[in-house]
PDB file of N, CA and C in Angstrom:
ATOM      1  N   MET A 397       1.086  -1.227  -0.107  1.00  0.00           N
ATOM      2  CA  MET A 397       0.321   0.178  -0.006  1.00  0.00           C
ATOM      3  C   MET A 397       1.144   1.092   0.095  1.00  0.00           C
ATOM      4  N   LEU A 398       0.772   1.868  -0.862  1.00  0.00           N
ATOM      5  CA  LEU A 398       1.547   3.605  -1.116  1.00  0.00           C
ATOM      6  C   LEU A 398       1.552   4.128   0.345  1.00  0.00           C
ATOM      7  N   GLU A 399       0.375   4.250   1.159  1.00  0.00           N
ATOM      8  CA  GLU A 399       0.154   4.840   2.070  1.00  0.00           C
ATOM      9  C   GLU A 399       0.873   4.379   3.333  1.00  0.00           C
ATOM     10  N   LEU A 400       1.301   3.092   3.033  1.00  0.00           N
ATOM     11  CA  LEU A 400       2.376   2.409   4.265  1.00  0.00           C
ATOM     12  C   LEU A 400       3.745   2.649   3.992  1.00  0.00           C
ATOM     13  N   ASP A 401       3.971   2.971   2.446  1.00  0.00           N
ATOM     14  CA  ASP A 401       5.463   3.114   1.988  1.00  0.00           C
ATOM     15  C   ASP A 401       5.598   4.353   2.477  1.00  0.00           C
ATOM     16  N   VAL A 402       4.919   5.146   2.251  1.00  0.00           N
ATOM     17  CA  VAL A 402       5.188   6.840   2.253  1.00  0.00           C
ATOM     18  C   VAL A 402       5.696   6.758   4.128  1.00  0.00           C
ATOM     19  N   ILE A 403       5.099   5.909   4.865  1.00  0.00           N
ATOM     20  CA  ILE A 403       5.801   6.048   6.260  1.00  0.00           C
ATOM     21  C   ILE A 403       7.038   5.211   6.807  1.00  0.00           C
ATOM     22  N   LEU A 404       6.740   4.192   5.916  1.00  0.00           N
ATOM     23  CA  LEU A 404       7.897   2.983   6.647  1.00  0.00           C
ATOM     24  C   LEU A 404       9.008   3.273   5.449  1.00  0.00           C
ATOM     25  N   ILE A 405       9.251   3.636   4.667  1.00  0.00           N
ATOM     26  CA  ILE A 405      10.504   3.652   3.957  1.00  0.00           C
ATOM     27  C   ILE A 405      11.549   4.990   4.558  1.00  0.00           C
ATOM     28  N   PRO A 406      10.570   6.103   4.652  1.00  0.00           N
ATOM     29  CA  PRO A 406      11.682   6.757   5.188  1.00  0.00           C
ATOM     30  C   PRO A 406      12.213   6.799   6.493  1.00  0.00           C
ATOM     31  N   PHE A 407      11.274   6.131   7.254  1.00  0.00           N
ATOM     32  CA  PHE A 407      11.987   5.342   8.593  1.00  0.00           C
ATOM     33  C   PHE A 407      13.203   4.382   8.278  1.00  0.00           C
ATOM     34  N   VAL A 408      12.898   3.269   7.322  1.00  0.00           N
ATOM     35  CA  VAL A 408      14.032   2.373   6.974  1.00  0.00           C
ATOM     36  C   VAL A 408      15.371   3.464   6.476  1.00  0.00           C
ATOM     37  N   GLU A 409      14.973   4.282   5.777  1.00  0.00           N
ATOM     38  CA  GLU A 409      16.376   4.969   5.318  1.00  0.00           C
ATOM     39  C   GLU A 409      17.237   6.157   6.285  1.00  0.00           C
ATOM     40  N   GLN A 410      16.173   6.321   6.879  1.00  0.00           N
ATOM     41  CA  GLN A 410      16.775   7.646   7.767  1.00  0.00           C
ATOM     42  C   GLN A 410      17.301   7.338   9.529  1.00  0.00           C
ATOM     43  N   ALA A 411      16.272   6.006   9.822  1.00  0.00           N
ATOM     44  CA  ALA A 411      16.376   6.215  11.287  1.00  0.00           C
ATOM     45  C   ALA A 411      16.752   4.309  11.565  1.00  0.00           C
ATOM     46  N   PHE A 412      16.579   3.382  10.725  1.00  0.00           N
ATOM     47  CA  PHE A 412      16.520   1.976  10.818  1.00  0.00           C
ATOM     48  C   PHE A 412      18.313   1.838  11.377  1.00  0.00           C
ATOM     49  N   ASP A 413      19.203   2.500  10.817  1.00  0.00           N
ATOM     50  CA  ASP A 413      20.653   1.774  11.040  1.00  0.00           C
ATOM     51  C   ASP A 413      20.910   2.210  12.674  1.00  0.00           C
ATOM     52  N   ALA A 414      20.352   3.152  13.080  1.00  0.00           N
ATOM     53  CA  ALA A 414      20.344   3.799  14.719  1.00  0.00           C
ATOM     54  C   ALA A 414      19.930   2.952  15.416  1.00  0.00           C
ATOM     55  N   LEU A 415      19.114   2.196  15.254  1.00  0.00           N
ATOM     56  CA  LEU A 415      18.216   1.146  15.988  1.00  0.00           C
ATOM     57  C   LEU A 415      19.156   0.308  17.121  1.00  0.00           C
ATOM     58  N   SER A 416      18.662   0.296  18.072  1.00  0.00           N
ATOM     59  CA  SER A 416      19.410  -1.342  18.889  1.00  0.00           C
ATOM     60  C   SER A 416      18.775  -2.567  17.887  1.00  0.00           C
ATOM     61  N   GLU A 417      19.696  -3.491  18.167  1.00  0.00           N
ATOM     62  CA  GLU A 417      19.538  -4.741  17.390  1.00  0.00           C
ATOM     63  C   GLU A 417      18.073  -5.164  17.774  1.00  0.00           C
ATOM     64  N   ASP A 418      17.236  -5.178  19.282  1.00  0.00           N
ATOM     65  CA  ASP A 418      16.074  -5.318  19.618  1.00  0.00           C
ATOM     66  C   ASP A 418      14.999  -4.462  18.895  1.00  0.00           C
ATOM     67  N   ASP A 419      15.261  -3.434  18.624  1.00  0.00           N
ATOM     68  CA  ASP A 419      14.183  -2.441  17.654  1.00  0.00           C
ATOM     69  C   ASP A 419      14.471  -2.711  16.155  1.00  0.00           C
ATOM     70  N   LYS A 420      15.756  -3.019  15.768  1.00  0.00           N
ATOM     71  CA  LYS A 420      15.490  -3.833  14.620  1.00  0.00           C
ATOM     72  C   LYS A 420      14.689  -5.115  13.984  1.00  0.00           C
ATOM     73  N   GLN A 421      14.939  -5.867  15.252  1.00  0.00           N
ATOM     74  CA  GLN A 421      14.172  -6.768  15.174  1.00  0.00           C
ATOM     75  C   GLN A 421      12.433  -6.794  15.382  1.00  0.00           C
ATOM     76  N   ARG A 422      12.349  -5.899  16.216  1.00  0.00           N
ATOM     77  CA  ARG A 422      10.795  -5.215  16.129  1.00  0.00           C
ATOM     78  C   ARG A 422      10.300  -5.179  14.826  1.00  0.00           C
ATOM     79  N   TYR A 423      10.951  -4.370  14.049  1.00  0.00           N
ATOM     80  CA  TYR A 423      10.868  -3.418  12.918  1.00  0.00           C
ATOM     81  C   TYR A 423      10.515  -4.552  11.991  1.00  0.00           C
ATOM     82  N   GLU A 424      11.537  -5.603  12.000  1.00  0.00           N
ATOM     83  CA  GLU A 424      11.197  -6.823  10.741  1.00  0.00           C
ATOM     84  C   GLU A 424      10.032  -7.633  11.404  1.00  0.00           C
ATOM     85  N   ASP A 425       9.672  -7.711  12.563  1.00  0.00           N
ATOM     86  CA  ASP A 425       8.444  -8.726  12.799  1.00  0.00           C
ATOM     87  C   ASP A 425       7.159  -7.813  12.759  1.00  0.00           C
ATOM     88  N   LEU A 426       7.652  -6.614  12.538  1.00  0.00           N
ATOM     89  CA  LEU A 426       6.323  -5.530  12.084  1.00  0.00           C
ATOM     90  C   LEU A 426       6.029  -5.899  10.535  1.00  0.00           C
ATOM     91  N   LEU A 427       6.822  -5.861   9.942  1.00  0.00           N
ATOM     92  CA  LEU A 427       6.889  -5.914   8.472  1.00  0.00           C
ATOM     93  C   LEU A 427       6.426  -7.282   8.064  1.00  0.00           C
ATOM     94  N   ALA A 428       6.379  -8.227   9.128  1.00  0.00           N
ATOM     95  CA  ALA A 428       5.619  -9.687   8.861  1.00  0.00           C
ATOM     96  C   ALA A 428       4.418  -9.452   8.901  1.00  0.00           C
ATOM     97  N   GLN A 429       3.523  -8.189   9.474  1.00  0.00           N
ATOM     98  CA  GLN A 429       2.417  -8.371  10.051  1.00  0.00           C
ATOM     99  C   GLN A 429       1.316  -8.239   8.139  1.00  0.00           C
ATOM    100  N   GLU A 430       0.118  -8.602   8.491  1.00  0.00           N
ATOM    101  CA  GLU A 430      -0.458  -8.320   7.306  1.00  0.00           C
ATOM    102  C   GLU A 430      -0.353  -6.468   7.214  1.00  0.00           C
ATOM    103  N   ASP A 431      -0.654  -6.457   5.840  1.00  0.00           N
ATOM    104  CA  ASP A 431      -1.129  -5.086   5.366  1.00  0.00           C
ATOM    105  C   ASP A 431      -2.501  -4.382   6.127  1.00  0.00           C
ATOM    106  N   THR A 432      -3.325  -5.154   6.340  1.00  0.00           N
ATOM    107  CA  THR A 432      -4.352  -4.470   6.668  1.00  0.00           C
ATOM    108  C   THR A 432      -4.203  -3.878   8.255  1.00  0.00           C
ATOM    109  N   GLU A 433      -3.263  -4.964   9.106  1.00  0.00           N
ATOM    110  CA  GLU A 433      -3.157  -4.436  10.599  1.00  0.00           C
ATOM    111  C   GLU A 433      -2.299  -3.507  10.265  1.00  0.00           C
ATOM    112  N   LEU A 434      -1.183  -3.182   9.566  1.00  0.00           N
ATOM    113  CA  LEU A 434      -0.424  -2.170   9.310  1.00  0.00           C
ATOM    114  C   LEU A 434      -1.105  -0.889   9.056  1.00  0.00           C
ATOM    115  N   PHE A 435      -1.982  -0.836   8.161  1.00  0.00           N
ATOM    116  CA  PHE A 435      -2.963   0.139   7.687  1.00  0.00           C
ATOM    117  C   PHE A 435      -3.885   0.856   9.080  1.00  0.00           C
ATOM    118  N   VAL A 436      -4.536  -0.165   9.767  1.00  0.00           N
ATOM    119  CA  VAL A 436      -4.924   0.078  11.003  1.00  0.00           C
ATOM    120  C   VAL A 436      -4.058   0.951  12.245  1.00  0.00           C
ATOM    121  N   TRP A 437      -3.059   0.728  12.080  1.00  0.00           N
ATOM    122  CA  TRP A 437      -2.243   1.118  13.308  1.00  0.00           C
ATOM    123  C   TRP A 437      -1.611   2.214  12.832  1.00  0.00           C
ATOM    124  N   PHE A 438      -1.001   2.662  11.471  1.00  0.00           N
ATOM    125  CA  PHE A 438      -0.696   3.612  10.830  1.00  0.00           C
ATOM    126  C   PHE A 438      -1.566   4.558  10.698  1.00  0.00           C
ATOM    127  N   MET A 439      -2.701   4.301   9.886  1.00  0.00           N
ATOM    128  CA  MET A 439      -3.519   5.178   9.492  1.00  0.00           C
ATOM    129  C   MET A 439      -4.409   5.908  10.530  1.00  0.00           C
ATOM    130  N   ASP A 440      -5.243   4.765  11.337  1.00  0.00           N
ATOM    131  CA  ASP A 440      -6.245   4.800  12.164  1.00  0.00           C
ATOM    132  C   ASP A 440      -5.705   5.066  13.427  1.00  0.00           C
ATOM    133  N   ARG A 441      -4.452   5.134  13.683  1.00  0.00           N
ATOM    134  CA  ARG A 441      -3.649   5.150  14.891  1.00  0.00           C
ATOM    135  C   ARG A 441      -4.182   4.368  16.051  1.00  0.00           C
ATOM    136  N   GLN A 442      -4.293   3.238  15.752  1.00  0.00           N
ATOM    137  CA  GLN A 442      -4.502   2.138  16.568  1.00  0.00           C
ATOM    138  C   GLN A 442      -3.313   1.588  17.215  1.00  0.00           C
ATOM    139  N   ILE A 443      -3.126   1.071  18.342  1.00  0.00           N
ATOM    140  CA  ILE A 443      -2.173   0.633  19.037  1.00  0.00           C
ATOM    141  C   ILE A 443      -2.291  -1.068  18.963  1.00  0.00           C
ATOM    142  N   PRO A 444      -1.225  -1.570  18.703  1.00  0.00           N
ATOM    143  CA  PRO A 444      -1.125  -2.980  18.579  1.00  0.00           C
ATOM    144  C   PRO A 444      -1.367  -3.754  20.120  1.00  0.00           C
ATOM    145  N   GLU A 445      -1.856  -4.313  20.301  1.00  0.00           N
ATOM    146  CA  GLU A 445      -2.198  -5.625  21.703  1.00  0.00           C
ATOM    147  C   GLU A 445      -0.711  -5.833  21.917  1.00  0.00           C
ATOM    148  N   ASP A 446       0.047  -6.236  20.897  1.00  0.00           N
ATOM    149  CA  ASP A 446       1.566  -6.931  21.328  1.00  0.00           C
ATOM    150  C   ASP A 446       2.247  -5.613  21.763  1.00  0.00           C
ATOM    151  N   ALA A 447       3.183  -5.552  23.173  1.00  0.00           N
ATOM    152  CA  ALA A 447       4.407  -4.263  23.628  1.00  0.00           C
ATOM    153  C   ALA A 447       5.003  -4.316  22.835  1.00  0.00           C
ATOM    154  N   ASP A 448       6.176  -5.172  21.759  1.00  0.00           N
ATOM    155  CA  ASP A 448       6.854  -5.067  21.034  1.00  0.00           C
ATOM    156  C   ASP A 448       6.464  -4.171  19.631  1.00  0.00           C
ATOM    157  N   LEU A 449       5.420  -4.673  19.292  1.00  0.00           N
ATOM    158  CA  LEU A 449       5.208  -4.133  18.057  1.00  0.00           C
ATOM    159  C   LEU A 449       4.273  -2.729  18.174  1.00  0.00           C
ATOM    160  N   ALA A 450       3.775  -2.692  19.537  1.00  0.00           N
ATOM    161  CA  ALA A 450       3.460  -1.042  19.980  1.00  0.00           C
ATOM    162  C   ALA A 450       4.424  -0.348  19.792  1.00  0.00           C
ATOM    163  N   ARG A 451       5.660  -0.212  20.675  1.00  0.00           N
ATOM    164  CA  ARG A 451       6.954   0.130  20.553  1.00  0.00           C
ATOM    165  C   ARG A 451       7.383   0.502  19.075  1.00  0.00           C
ATOM    166  N   ILE A 452       7.350  -0.107  18.129  1.00  0.00           N
ATOM    167  CA  ILE A 452       8.268   0.108  17.227  1.00  0.00           C
ATOM    168  C   ILE A 452       6.991   1.124  16.526  1.00  0.00           C
ATOM    169  N   VAL A 453       5.875   0.762  16.393  1.00  0.00           N
ATOM    170  CA  VAL A 453       4.628   1.587  15.450  1.00  0.00           C
ATOM    171  C   VAL A 453       5.174   3.255  16.212  1.00  0.00           C
ATOM    172  N   SER A 454       5.177   3.368  17.442  1.00  0.00           N
ATOM    173  CA  SER A 454       4.773   4.289  18.191  1.00  0.00           C
ATOM    174  C   SER A 454       6.385   5.169  17.532  1.00  0.00           C
ATOM    175  N   MET A 455       7.632   4.330  17.170  1.00  0.00           N
ATOM    176  CA  MET A 455       8.694   4.970  16.934  1.00  0.00           C
ATOM    177  C   MET A 455       8.255   5.639  15.694  1.00  0.00           C
ATOM    178  N   VAL A 456       8.035   4.768  14.905  1.00  0.00           N
ATOM    179  CA  VAL A 456       7.558   5.205  13.563  1.00  0.00           C
ATOM    180  C   VAL A 456       6.796   6.232  13.347  1.00  0.00           C
ATOM    181  N   LEU A 457       6.128   6.390  13.829  1.00  0.00           N
ATOM    182  CA  LEU A 457       4.921   7.336  13.672  1.00  0.00           C
ATOM    183  C   LEU A 457       5.500   8.663  14.437  1.00  0.00           C
ATOM    184  N   GLU A 458       6.428   8.587  15.340  1.00  0.00           N
ATOM    185  CA  GLU A 458       7.150   9.423  15.899  1.00  0.00           C
ATOM    186  C   GLU A 458       7.852   9.942  15.021  1.00  0.00           C
ATOM    187  N   HIS A 459       8.445   9.381  14.119  1.00  0.00           N
ATOM    188  CA  HIS A 459       9.498   9.891  12.834  1.00  0.00           C
ATOM    189  C   HIS A 459       9.211  10.475  12.069  1.00  0.00           C
ATOM    190  N   ALA A 460       7.447  10.450  11.599  1.00  0.00           N
ATOM    191  CA  ALA A 460       6.843  10.334  10.620  1.00  0.00           C
ATOM    192  C   ALA A 460       6.510  11.970  10.691  1.00  0.00           C
ATOM    193  N   ARG A 461       6.365  12.086  12.224  1.00  0.00           N
ATOM    194  CA  ARG A 461       5.940  13.716  12.745  1.00  0.00           C
ATOM    195  C   ARG A 461       7.045  14.199  12.676  1.00  0.00           C
ATOM    196  N   THR A 462       7.986  14.262  12.843  1.00  0.00           N
ATOM    197  CA  THR A 462       9.155  14.999  13.355  1.00  0.00           C
ATOM    198  C   THR A 462      10.299  15.124  12.239  1.00  0.00           C
ATOM    199  N   ARG A 463       9.918  14.238  11.011  1.00  0.00           N
ATOM    200  CA  ARG A 463      11.216  13.982  10.117  1.00  0.00           C
ATOM    201  C   ARG A 463      11.277  15.430   9.164  1.00  0.00           C
ATOM    202  N   LYS A 464      12.300  15.640   8.763  1.00  0.00           N
ATOM    203  CA  LYS A 464      12.429  16.759   7.724  1.00  0.00           C
ATOM    204  C   LYS A 464      12.220  16.492   6.251  1.00  0.00           C
ATOM    205  N   LEU A 465      11.662  17.101   5.490  1.00  0.00           N
ATOM    206  CA  LEU A 465      11.064  16.527   4.389  1.00  0.00           C
ATOM    207  C   LEU A 465      12.322  17.420   3.400  1.00  0.00           C
TER     208      LEU A 465
END
């Protein structure tokens, strides 16, 4: 989904390398989720029940809010 790419790709390009190994794994786990779940978390701003996924979703959203275009 294009909407997800707009959020996820800049995060990978600008922030992924600086993540801890645990957070990198969380990001990889995030990408293994269904697009429909990702859409709900990022577009509807719902929080995943899984604490690890909630952490990385929060980090991605914060990056999207604060990144320079």
